[in-house]
XYZ file of C-alpha atoms in Angstrom:
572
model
C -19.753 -11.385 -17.578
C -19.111 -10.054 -13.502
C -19.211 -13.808 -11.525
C -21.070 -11.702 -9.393
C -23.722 -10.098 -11.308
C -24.015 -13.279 -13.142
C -24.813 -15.234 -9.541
C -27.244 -12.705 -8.984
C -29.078 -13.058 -12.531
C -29.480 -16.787 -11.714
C -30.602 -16.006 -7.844
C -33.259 -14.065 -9.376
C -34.631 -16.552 -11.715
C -34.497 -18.970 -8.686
C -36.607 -16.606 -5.731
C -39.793 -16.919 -7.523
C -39.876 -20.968 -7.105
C -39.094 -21.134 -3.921
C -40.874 -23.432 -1.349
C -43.656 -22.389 1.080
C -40.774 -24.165 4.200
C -37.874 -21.814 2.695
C -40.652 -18.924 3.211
C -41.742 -19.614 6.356
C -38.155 -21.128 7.910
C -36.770 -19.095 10.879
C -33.522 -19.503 8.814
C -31.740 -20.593 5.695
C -28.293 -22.305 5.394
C -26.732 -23.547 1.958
C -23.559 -25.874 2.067
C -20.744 -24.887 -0.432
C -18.379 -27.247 -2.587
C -15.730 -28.703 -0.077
C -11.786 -27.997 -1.106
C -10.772 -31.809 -1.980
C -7.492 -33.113 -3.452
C -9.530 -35.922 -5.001
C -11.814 -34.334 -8.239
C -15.404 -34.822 -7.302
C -15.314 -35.740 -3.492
C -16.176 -32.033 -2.448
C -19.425 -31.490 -4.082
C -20.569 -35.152 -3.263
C -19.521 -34.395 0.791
C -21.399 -31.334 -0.064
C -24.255 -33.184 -1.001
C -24.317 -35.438 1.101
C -24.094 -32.762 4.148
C -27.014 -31.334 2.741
C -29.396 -34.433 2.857
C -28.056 -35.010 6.894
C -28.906 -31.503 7.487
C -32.555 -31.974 6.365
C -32.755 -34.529 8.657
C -31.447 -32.913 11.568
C -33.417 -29.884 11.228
C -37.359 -29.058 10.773
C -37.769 -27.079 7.781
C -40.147 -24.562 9.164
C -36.851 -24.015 11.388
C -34.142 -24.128 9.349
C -34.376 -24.411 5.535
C -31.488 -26.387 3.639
C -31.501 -25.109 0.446
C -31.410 -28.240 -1.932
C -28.450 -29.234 -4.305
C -30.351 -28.120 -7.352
C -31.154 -24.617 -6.263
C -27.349 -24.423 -5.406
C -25.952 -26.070 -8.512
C -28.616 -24.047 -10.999
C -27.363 -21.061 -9.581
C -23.777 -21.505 -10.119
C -23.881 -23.476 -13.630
C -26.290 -20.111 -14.616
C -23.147 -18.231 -13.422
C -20.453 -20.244 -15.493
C -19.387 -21.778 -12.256
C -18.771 -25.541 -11.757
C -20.720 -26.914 -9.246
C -17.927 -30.127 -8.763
C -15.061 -26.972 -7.929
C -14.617 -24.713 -4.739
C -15.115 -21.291 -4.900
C -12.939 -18.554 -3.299
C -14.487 -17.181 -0.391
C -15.330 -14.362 -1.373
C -17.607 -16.248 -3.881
C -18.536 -18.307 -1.220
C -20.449 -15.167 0.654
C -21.592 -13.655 -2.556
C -23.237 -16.764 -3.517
C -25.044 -17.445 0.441
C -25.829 -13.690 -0.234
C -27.746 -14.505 -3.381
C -29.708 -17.443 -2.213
C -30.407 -15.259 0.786
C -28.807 -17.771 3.043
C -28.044 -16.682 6.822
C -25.263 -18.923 7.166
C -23.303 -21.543 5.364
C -21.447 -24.626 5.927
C -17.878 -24.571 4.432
C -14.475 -26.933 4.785
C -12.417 -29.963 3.516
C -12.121 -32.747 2.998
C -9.154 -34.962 2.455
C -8.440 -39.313 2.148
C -5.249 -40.383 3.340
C -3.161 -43.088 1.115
C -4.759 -45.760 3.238
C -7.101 -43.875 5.905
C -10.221 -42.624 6.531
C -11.664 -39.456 5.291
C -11.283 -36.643 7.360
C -13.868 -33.561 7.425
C -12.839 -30.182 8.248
C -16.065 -27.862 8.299
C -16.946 -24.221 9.935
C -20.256 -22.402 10.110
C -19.972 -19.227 8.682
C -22.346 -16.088 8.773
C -23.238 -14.875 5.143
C -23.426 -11.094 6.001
C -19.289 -11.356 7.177
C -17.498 -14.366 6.317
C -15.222 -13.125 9.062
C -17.581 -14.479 11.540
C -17.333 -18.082 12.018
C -17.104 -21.118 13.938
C -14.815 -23.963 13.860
C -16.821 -27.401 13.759
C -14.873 -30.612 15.471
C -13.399 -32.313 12.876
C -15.052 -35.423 11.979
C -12.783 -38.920 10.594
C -14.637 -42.196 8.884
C -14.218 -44.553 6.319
C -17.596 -43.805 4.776
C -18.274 -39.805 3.554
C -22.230 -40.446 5.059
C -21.016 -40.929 8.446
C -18.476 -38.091 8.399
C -20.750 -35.696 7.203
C -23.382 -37.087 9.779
C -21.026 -36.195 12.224
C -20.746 -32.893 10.947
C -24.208 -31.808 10.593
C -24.655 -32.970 14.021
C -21.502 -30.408 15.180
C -23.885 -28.095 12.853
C -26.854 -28.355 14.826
C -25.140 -27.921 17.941
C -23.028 -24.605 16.931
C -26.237 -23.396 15.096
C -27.914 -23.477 19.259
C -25.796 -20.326 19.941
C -27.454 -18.343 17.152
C -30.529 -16.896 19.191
C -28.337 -15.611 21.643
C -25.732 -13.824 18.991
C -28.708 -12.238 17.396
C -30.265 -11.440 20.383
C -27.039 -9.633 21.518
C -26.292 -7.710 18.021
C -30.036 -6.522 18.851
C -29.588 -5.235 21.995
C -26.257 -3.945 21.065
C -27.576 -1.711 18.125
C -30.130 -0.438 20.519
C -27.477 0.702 23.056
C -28.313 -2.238 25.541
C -24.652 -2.667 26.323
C -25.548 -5.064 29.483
C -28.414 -6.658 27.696
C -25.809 -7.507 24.413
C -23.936 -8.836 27.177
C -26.345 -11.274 28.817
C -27.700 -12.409 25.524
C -24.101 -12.973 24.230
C -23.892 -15.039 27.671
C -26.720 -16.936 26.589
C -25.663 -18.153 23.541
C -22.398 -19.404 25.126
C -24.267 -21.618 27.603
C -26.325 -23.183 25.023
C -22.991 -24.170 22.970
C -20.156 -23.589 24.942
C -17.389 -24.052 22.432
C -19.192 -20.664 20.750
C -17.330 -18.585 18.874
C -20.079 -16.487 17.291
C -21.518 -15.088 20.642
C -18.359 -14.823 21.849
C -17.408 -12.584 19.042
C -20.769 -10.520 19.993
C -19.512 -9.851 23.324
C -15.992 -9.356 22.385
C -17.485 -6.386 19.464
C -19.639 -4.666 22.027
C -16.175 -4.272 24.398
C -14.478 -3.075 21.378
C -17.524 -0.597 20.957
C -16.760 0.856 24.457
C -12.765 0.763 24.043
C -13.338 3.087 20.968
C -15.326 5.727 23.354
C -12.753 5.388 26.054
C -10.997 9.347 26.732
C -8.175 7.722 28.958
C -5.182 5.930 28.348
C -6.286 3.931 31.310
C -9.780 3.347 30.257
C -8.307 2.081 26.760
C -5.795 -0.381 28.562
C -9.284 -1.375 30.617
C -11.585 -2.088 27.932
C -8.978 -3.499 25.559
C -8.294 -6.065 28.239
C -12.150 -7.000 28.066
C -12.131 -7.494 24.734
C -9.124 -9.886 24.612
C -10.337 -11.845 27.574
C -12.835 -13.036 24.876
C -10.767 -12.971 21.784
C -7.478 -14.804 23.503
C -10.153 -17.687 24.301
C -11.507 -17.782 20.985
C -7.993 -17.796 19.065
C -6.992 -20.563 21.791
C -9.850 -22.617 20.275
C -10.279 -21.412 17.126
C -6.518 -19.993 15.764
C -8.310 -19.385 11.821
C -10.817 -17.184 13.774
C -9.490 -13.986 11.698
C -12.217 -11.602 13.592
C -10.336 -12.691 17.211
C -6.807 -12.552 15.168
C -7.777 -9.191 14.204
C -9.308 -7.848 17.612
C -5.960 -9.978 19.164
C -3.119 -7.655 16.761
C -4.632 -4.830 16.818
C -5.110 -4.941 21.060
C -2.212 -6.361 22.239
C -0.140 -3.363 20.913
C -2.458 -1.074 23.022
C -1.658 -3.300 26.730
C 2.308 -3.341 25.474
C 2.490 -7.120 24.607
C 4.309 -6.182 20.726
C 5.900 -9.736 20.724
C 2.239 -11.015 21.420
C 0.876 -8.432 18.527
C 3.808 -9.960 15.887
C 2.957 -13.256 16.696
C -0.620 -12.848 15.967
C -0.155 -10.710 12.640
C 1.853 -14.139 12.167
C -1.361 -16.165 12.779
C -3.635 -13.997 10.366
C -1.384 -14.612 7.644
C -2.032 -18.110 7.976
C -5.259 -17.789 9.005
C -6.246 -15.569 5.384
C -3.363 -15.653 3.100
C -5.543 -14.966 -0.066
C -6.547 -11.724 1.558
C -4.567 -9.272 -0.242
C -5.293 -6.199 1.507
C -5.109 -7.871 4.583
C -1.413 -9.390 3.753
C -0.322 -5.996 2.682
C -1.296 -4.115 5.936
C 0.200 -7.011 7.753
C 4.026 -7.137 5.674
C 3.787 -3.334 5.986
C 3.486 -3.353 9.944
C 5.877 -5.952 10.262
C 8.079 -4.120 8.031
C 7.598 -0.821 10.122
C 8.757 -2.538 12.757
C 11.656 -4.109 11.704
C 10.170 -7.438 11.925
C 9.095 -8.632 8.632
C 11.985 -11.261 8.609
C 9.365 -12.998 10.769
C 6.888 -13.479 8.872
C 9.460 -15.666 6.366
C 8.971 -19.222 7.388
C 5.816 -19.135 7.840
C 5.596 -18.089 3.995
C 7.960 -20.550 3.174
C 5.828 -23.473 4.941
C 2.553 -22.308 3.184
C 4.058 -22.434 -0.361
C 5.588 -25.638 0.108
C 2.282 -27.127 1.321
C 0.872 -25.208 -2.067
C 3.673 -24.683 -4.493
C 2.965 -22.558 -7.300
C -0.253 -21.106 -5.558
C -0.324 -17.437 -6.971
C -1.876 -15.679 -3.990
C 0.614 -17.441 -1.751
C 3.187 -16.155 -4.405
C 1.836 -12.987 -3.971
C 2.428 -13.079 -0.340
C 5.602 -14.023 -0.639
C 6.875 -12.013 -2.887
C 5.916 -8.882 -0.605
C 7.077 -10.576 2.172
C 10.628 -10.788 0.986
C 10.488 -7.074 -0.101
C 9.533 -5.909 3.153
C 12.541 -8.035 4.468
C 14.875 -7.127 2.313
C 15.711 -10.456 1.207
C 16.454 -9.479 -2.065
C 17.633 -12.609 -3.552
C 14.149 -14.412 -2.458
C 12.407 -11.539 -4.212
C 13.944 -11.370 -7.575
C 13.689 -15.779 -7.412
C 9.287 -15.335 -6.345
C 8.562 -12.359 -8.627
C 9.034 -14.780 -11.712
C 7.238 -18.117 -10.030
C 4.211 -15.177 -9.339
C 3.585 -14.127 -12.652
C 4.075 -17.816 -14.561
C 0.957 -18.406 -12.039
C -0.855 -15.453 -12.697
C 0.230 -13.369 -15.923
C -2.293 -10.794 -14.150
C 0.202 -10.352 -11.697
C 2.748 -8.372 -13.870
C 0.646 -4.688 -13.272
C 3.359 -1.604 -12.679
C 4.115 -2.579 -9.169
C 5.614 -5.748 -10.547
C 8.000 -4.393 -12.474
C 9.187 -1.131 -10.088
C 9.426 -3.647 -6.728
C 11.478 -6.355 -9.263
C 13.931 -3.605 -10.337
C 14.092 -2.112 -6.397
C 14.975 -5.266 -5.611
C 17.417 -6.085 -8.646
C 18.985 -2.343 -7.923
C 19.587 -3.469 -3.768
C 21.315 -6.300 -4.902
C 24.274 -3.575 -5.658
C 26.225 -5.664 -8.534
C 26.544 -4.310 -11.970
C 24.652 -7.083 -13.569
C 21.667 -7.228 -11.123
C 21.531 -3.019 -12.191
C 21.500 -4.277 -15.518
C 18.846 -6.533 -14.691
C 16.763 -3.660 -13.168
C 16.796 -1.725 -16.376
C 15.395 -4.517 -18.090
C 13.019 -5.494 -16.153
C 12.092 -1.387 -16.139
C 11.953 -1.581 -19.300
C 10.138 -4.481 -20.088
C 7.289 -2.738 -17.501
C 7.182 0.429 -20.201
C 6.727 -1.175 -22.798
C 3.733 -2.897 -21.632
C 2.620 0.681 -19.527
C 4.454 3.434 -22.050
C 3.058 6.222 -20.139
C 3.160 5.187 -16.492
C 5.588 7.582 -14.711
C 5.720 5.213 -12.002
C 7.792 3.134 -14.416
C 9.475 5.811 -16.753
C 10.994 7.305 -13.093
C 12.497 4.604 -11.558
C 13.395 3.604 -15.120
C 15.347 7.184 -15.757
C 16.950 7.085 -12.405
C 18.295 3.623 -13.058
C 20.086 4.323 -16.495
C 21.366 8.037 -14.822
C 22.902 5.864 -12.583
C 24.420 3.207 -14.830
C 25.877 6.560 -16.941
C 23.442 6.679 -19.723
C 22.620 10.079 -19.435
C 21.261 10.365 -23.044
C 18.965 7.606 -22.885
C 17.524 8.706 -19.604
C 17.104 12.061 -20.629
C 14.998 10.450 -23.623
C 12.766 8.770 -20.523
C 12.327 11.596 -18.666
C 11.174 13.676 -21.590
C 9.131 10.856 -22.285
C 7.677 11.225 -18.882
C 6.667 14.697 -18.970
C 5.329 14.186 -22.501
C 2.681 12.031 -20.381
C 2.219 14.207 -17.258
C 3.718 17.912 -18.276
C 2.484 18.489 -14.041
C 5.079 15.647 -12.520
C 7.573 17.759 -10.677
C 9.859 14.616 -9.952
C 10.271 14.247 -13.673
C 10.846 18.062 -14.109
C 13.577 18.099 -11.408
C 15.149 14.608 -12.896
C 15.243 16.266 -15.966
C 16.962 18.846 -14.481
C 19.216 17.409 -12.819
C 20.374 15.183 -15.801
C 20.986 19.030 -17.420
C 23.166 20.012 -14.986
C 25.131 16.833 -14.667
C 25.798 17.165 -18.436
C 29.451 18.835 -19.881
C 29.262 21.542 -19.998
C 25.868 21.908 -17.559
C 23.045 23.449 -19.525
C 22.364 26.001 -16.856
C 19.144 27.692 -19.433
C 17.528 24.671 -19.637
C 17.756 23.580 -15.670
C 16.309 26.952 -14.922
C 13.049 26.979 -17.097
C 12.883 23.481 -15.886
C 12.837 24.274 -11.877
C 10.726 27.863 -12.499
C 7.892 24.869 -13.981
C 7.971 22.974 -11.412
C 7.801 25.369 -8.906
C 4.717 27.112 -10.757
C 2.929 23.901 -10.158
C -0.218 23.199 -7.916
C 1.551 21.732 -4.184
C 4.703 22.079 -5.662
C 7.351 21.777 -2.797
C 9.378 24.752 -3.245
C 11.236 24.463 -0.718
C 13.071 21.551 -2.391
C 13.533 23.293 -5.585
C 14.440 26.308 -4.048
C 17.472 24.256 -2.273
C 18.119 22.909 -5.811
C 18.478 25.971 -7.670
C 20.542 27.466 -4.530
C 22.856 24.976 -5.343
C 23.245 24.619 -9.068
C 23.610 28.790 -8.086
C 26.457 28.596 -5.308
C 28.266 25.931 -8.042
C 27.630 28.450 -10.803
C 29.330 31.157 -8.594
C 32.461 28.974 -7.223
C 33.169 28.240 -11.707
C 32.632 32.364 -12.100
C 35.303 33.202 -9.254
C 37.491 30.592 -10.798
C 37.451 32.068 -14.453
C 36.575 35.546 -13.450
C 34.185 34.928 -16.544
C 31.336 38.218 -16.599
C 28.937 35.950 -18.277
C 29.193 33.171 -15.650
C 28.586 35.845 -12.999
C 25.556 36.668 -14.923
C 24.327 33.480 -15.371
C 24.990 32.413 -11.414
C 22.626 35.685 -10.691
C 19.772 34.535 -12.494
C 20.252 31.144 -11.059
C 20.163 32.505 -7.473
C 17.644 35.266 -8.463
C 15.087 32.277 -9.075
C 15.725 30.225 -6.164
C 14.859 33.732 -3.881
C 11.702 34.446 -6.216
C 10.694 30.691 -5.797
C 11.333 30.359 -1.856
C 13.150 34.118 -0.359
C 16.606 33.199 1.555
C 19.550 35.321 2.843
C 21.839 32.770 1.134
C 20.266 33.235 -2.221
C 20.357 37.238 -1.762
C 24.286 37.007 -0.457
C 25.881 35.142 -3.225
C 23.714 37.173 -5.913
C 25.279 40.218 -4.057
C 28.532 38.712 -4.565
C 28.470 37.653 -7.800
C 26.730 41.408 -8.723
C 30.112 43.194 -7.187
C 31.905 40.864 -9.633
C 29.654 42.102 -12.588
C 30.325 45.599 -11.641
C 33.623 46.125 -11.254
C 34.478 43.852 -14.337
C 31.767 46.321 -16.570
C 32.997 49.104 -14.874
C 36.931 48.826 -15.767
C 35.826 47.965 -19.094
C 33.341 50.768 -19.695
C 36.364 53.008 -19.166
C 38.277 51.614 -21.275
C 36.106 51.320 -24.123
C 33.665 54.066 -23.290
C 30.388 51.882 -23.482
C 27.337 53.391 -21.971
C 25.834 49.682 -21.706
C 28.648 48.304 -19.767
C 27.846 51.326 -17.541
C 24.682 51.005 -17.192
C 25.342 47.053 -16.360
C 27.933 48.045 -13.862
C 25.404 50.476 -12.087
C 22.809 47.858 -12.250
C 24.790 45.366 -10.862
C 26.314 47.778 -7.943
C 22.792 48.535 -6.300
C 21.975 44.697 -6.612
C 25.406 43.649 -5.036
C 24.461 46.393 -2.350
C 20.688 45.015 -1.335
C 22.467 40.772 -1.133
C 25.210 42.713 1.157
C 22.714 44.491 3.155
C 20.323 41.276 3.478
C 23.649 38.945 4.027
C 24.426 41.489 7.292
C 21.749 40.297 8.904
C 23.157 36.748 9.239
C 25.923 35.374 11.344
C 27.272 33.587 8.485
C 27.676 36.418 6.242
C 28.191 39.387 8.423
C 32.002 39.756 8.525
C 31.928 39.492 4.869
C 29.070 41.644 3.225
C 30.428 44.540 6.525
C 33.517 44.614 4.658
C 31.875 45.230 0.918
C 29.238 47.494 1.963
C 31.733 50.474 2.286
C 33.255 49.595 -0.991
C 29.928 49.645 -2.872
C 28.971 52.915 -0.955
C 32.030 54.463 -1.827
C 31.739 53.027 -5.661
C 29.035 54.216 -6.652
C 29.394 57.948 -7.083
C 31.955 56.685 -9.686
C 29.347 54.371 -11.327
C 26.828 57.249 -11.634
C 29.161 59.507 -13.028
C 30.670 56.950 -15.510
C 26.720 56.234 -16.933
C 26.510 60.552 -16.887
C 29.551 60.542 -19.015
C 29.136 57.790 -21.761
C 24.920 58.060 -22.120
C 24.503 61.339 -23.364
């Protein structure tokens, strides 16, 4: 069952027994597992926050939802209550106990030191939204976590003011937000939360401004806050996130990588998040940067599969192949999950960059293996036939691509692939590339200017092998070819050489017509001469074939009195 829909199930069964203080309270806070090398410690610092809580707070104030409520809920959800849940889990389950905020962190025992308790207050509608606590060191776990709740209760002081300010900020109140957000800074000044108010209704304005100069204004506003928050706070991913996305606006880029830089560390589990980030740094040519910093994280956690999964990207976007093709492995012996189509086509990009015979070997394998786990994915069966066309196993990548279309009949990649592997083939199979490219072009947003370009081509090559043999039948078949590319996408070139190669036709069917008295090879060499004479006519409209079709054009004119006469004289 969903983790999610399961917590919810068990939040149900626990609303109805709910105390007359967790009713009445002003607000309700829950305390979540704490990350702990040592098995146990973080639900017992967990616990034990929650007792010092109740005694720092009244309960018609602020209700601490007890242990049981907590651990029911999970345990009804096929969670442990003794492990830490991702947080993401962490706000679905404050969600379900309809807690405003909770109390999150870790907490860790040197060899032969004190504990020492890392805790922030988060908001349960955005888990984006939170605030650092001081760290607090003892020998004993009670008087850490006393220290904590106290930090609690202080932080928690800046609360009326951050609401207030959201308030007034919904309402339109823009100086109002501000004040309030003012207010909740003087009553804890380390705030982060109000802070964050005041920096969001800036951001609110920036987004209105209609000048470049009002943008560079109002995004300075907003980092005024955020710069001071990431200064005390560097996990704060809402000020990292305000911080990347503003500094680019004022011109500070180095300041903008640097703080992409931070979020990764700040959220490295956040896989959307990661991605946006390697891709930016990527765009800019900077995602080189971002490789230490990956490097530190997975030694501090090796074998950590969303760190893996960082990683792994990271080095793509770099181009650090060999670091690539060494995670990509490590990933999915950490999470077999990880192995979806992706996996396989980014392994073989990388294996193919690599540029040695082996590592293209390698990529076909690893293709390969990605097929026959996802046989009809043409993001697989692709990359997969381009690979083997370019090791020179045009058979079995023929065999692919059909494969491909077999799945999609509508993927004009795989039609022009296919193709192309036709007319790379001895001798070209020029029937087949031509139904191939008048299917693709037929399809829905089917670029046709590309295949138009493609058939000119395979066209021009067809004509340059016909003037070589003087072969009638290769003239014929170079027409068609160029016939389609103008029917798919009109062009002068296209019209010229079919021109050409139609004066070829004629006078070949011509001299033989005479010869052997054939009324079809005169009819052929009348066809062709008033199709050679339209290519001539459209190729004297162009620089390029001017000099050229102004020379034929008086030739045709004067051939085909001849022609008519010849078709007069052997179709009676």
């Amino acid at each position: 069952m969903n983790a999610r829909y399961s917590l919810a199930l068990a939040a149900l069964a626990l609303a109805g027994v709910s105390s007359a203080h967790a009713q009445d309270a002003k607000s309700r806070i829950t305390v979540m597992t704490f990350q702990s090398s040592d098995k146990g410690t973080g639900a017992k610092a967990a616990d034990e926050l929650r007792n010092q809580l109740k005694d720092k707070f009244d309960a018609k104030d602020v209700y601490v939802l007890p242990t049981k409520d907590v651990n029911n809920t999970l345990e009804q959800s096929g969670f442990s209550p003794t492990e830490p849940l991702a947080p993401n889990d962490e706000k679905a389950l404050a969600n379900l106990l309809r807690a405003d905020e909770y109390v999150t962190g870790s907490v860790n025992k040197a060899a032969t030191g004190p504990l020492t308790v890392n805790a922030r207050l988060v908001l349960a509608r955005d888990n984006t939204l939170s605030q650092a606590l001081p760290p607090a060191t003892s020998p004993k776990i009670g008087d850490a976590m006393d220290a904590i709740s106290k930090s609690v209760r202080e932080a928690m002081k800046q609360l009326p003011g951050e609401q207030e300010c959201i308030a007034k900020a919904r309402g339109g109140d823009i100086a109002g937000a501000l004040a309030a957000a003012r207010k909740g800074v003087a009553a804890y000044p380390q705030a982060t939360l109000a802070r964050l108010c005041s920096a969001n209704v800036y951001y609110s304005q920036y987004q209105k401004a209609t000048t470049h100069a009002d943008s560079v204004s109002l995004a300075d506003s907003v980092l005024a806050v955020t710069r001071l928050i990431a200064q005390q706070d560097p996990m704060s991913v809402a000020a990292l996130k305000f911080n990347a996305e503003l500094y680019k606006v004022v011109g500070d880029s180095a300041d903008a990588r640097a703080t992409l830089l931070a979020l990764i560390r700040a959220d490295p589990s956040n896989d959307k998040l990661i991605t946006q980030i390697v891709n930016e740094l990527a765009g800019s040519g900077h995602a080189k940067d971002a490789e230490p910093l990956v490097k530190e994280l997975l030694d501090r956690s090796p074998g950590d599969p969303q760190l893996l999964h960082t990683a792994f990207l990271v080095y793509l976007a770099a181009n650090d192949w060999q670091q690539a093709v060494a995670t990509g492995p490590e990933l999915i012996r950490a999470d077999t999950s990880a192995a979806d189509a992706s996996y396989y086509t980014r392994m073989a990009a990388a294996y193919m960059n690599m540029n040695q015979a082996s590592d293209s070997a390698l990529a076909i394998t690893t293709l390969q293996s990605g097929v026959q786990k996802y046989p009809n994915n043409p993001d697989l069966l692709l990359p997969l036939a381009s690979a083997l066309r370019k090791a020179n196993r045009a058979p079995e990548a023929v065999d692919v691509l059909k494969r491909a279309i077999a799945a999609n009949p509508n993927n004009p990649q795989a039609l022009l692939l296919l193709a192309d592997s036709y007319a790379q083939a001895t001798p070209p199979q020029y029937d087949s590339i031509g139904a191939l490219l008048q299917r693709a072009a037929a399809l829905p947003g089917a670029d046709k200017a590309t295949i138009a370009q493609y058939a000119l081509g395979q066209g021009n090559n067809m004509y340059k092998a016909a003037n070589a043999s003087k072969d009638r039948n290769q003239f014929l078949a170079a027409i068609k070819m160029l016939q389609l590319s103008d029917n798919i996408q009109p062009s002068v070139d296209a019209k010229f050489l079919a021109g050409v190669s139609a004066f070829s036709v004629a006078q070949s069917a011509y001299n033989e017509a005479n010869s052997s008295k054939s009324c079809p090879l005169a009819q052929m060499a009348q066809q062709n001469l008033a199709l050679a004479q339209s290519g001539l006519q459209a190729g004297a409209t162009n620089d390029t074939y001017k000099a050229a079709a102004t020379q034929y054009l008086p030739v045709i004119t004067q051939f085909l009195p001849a022609s008519a006469a010849q078709v007069k004289k052997f179709c009676k």
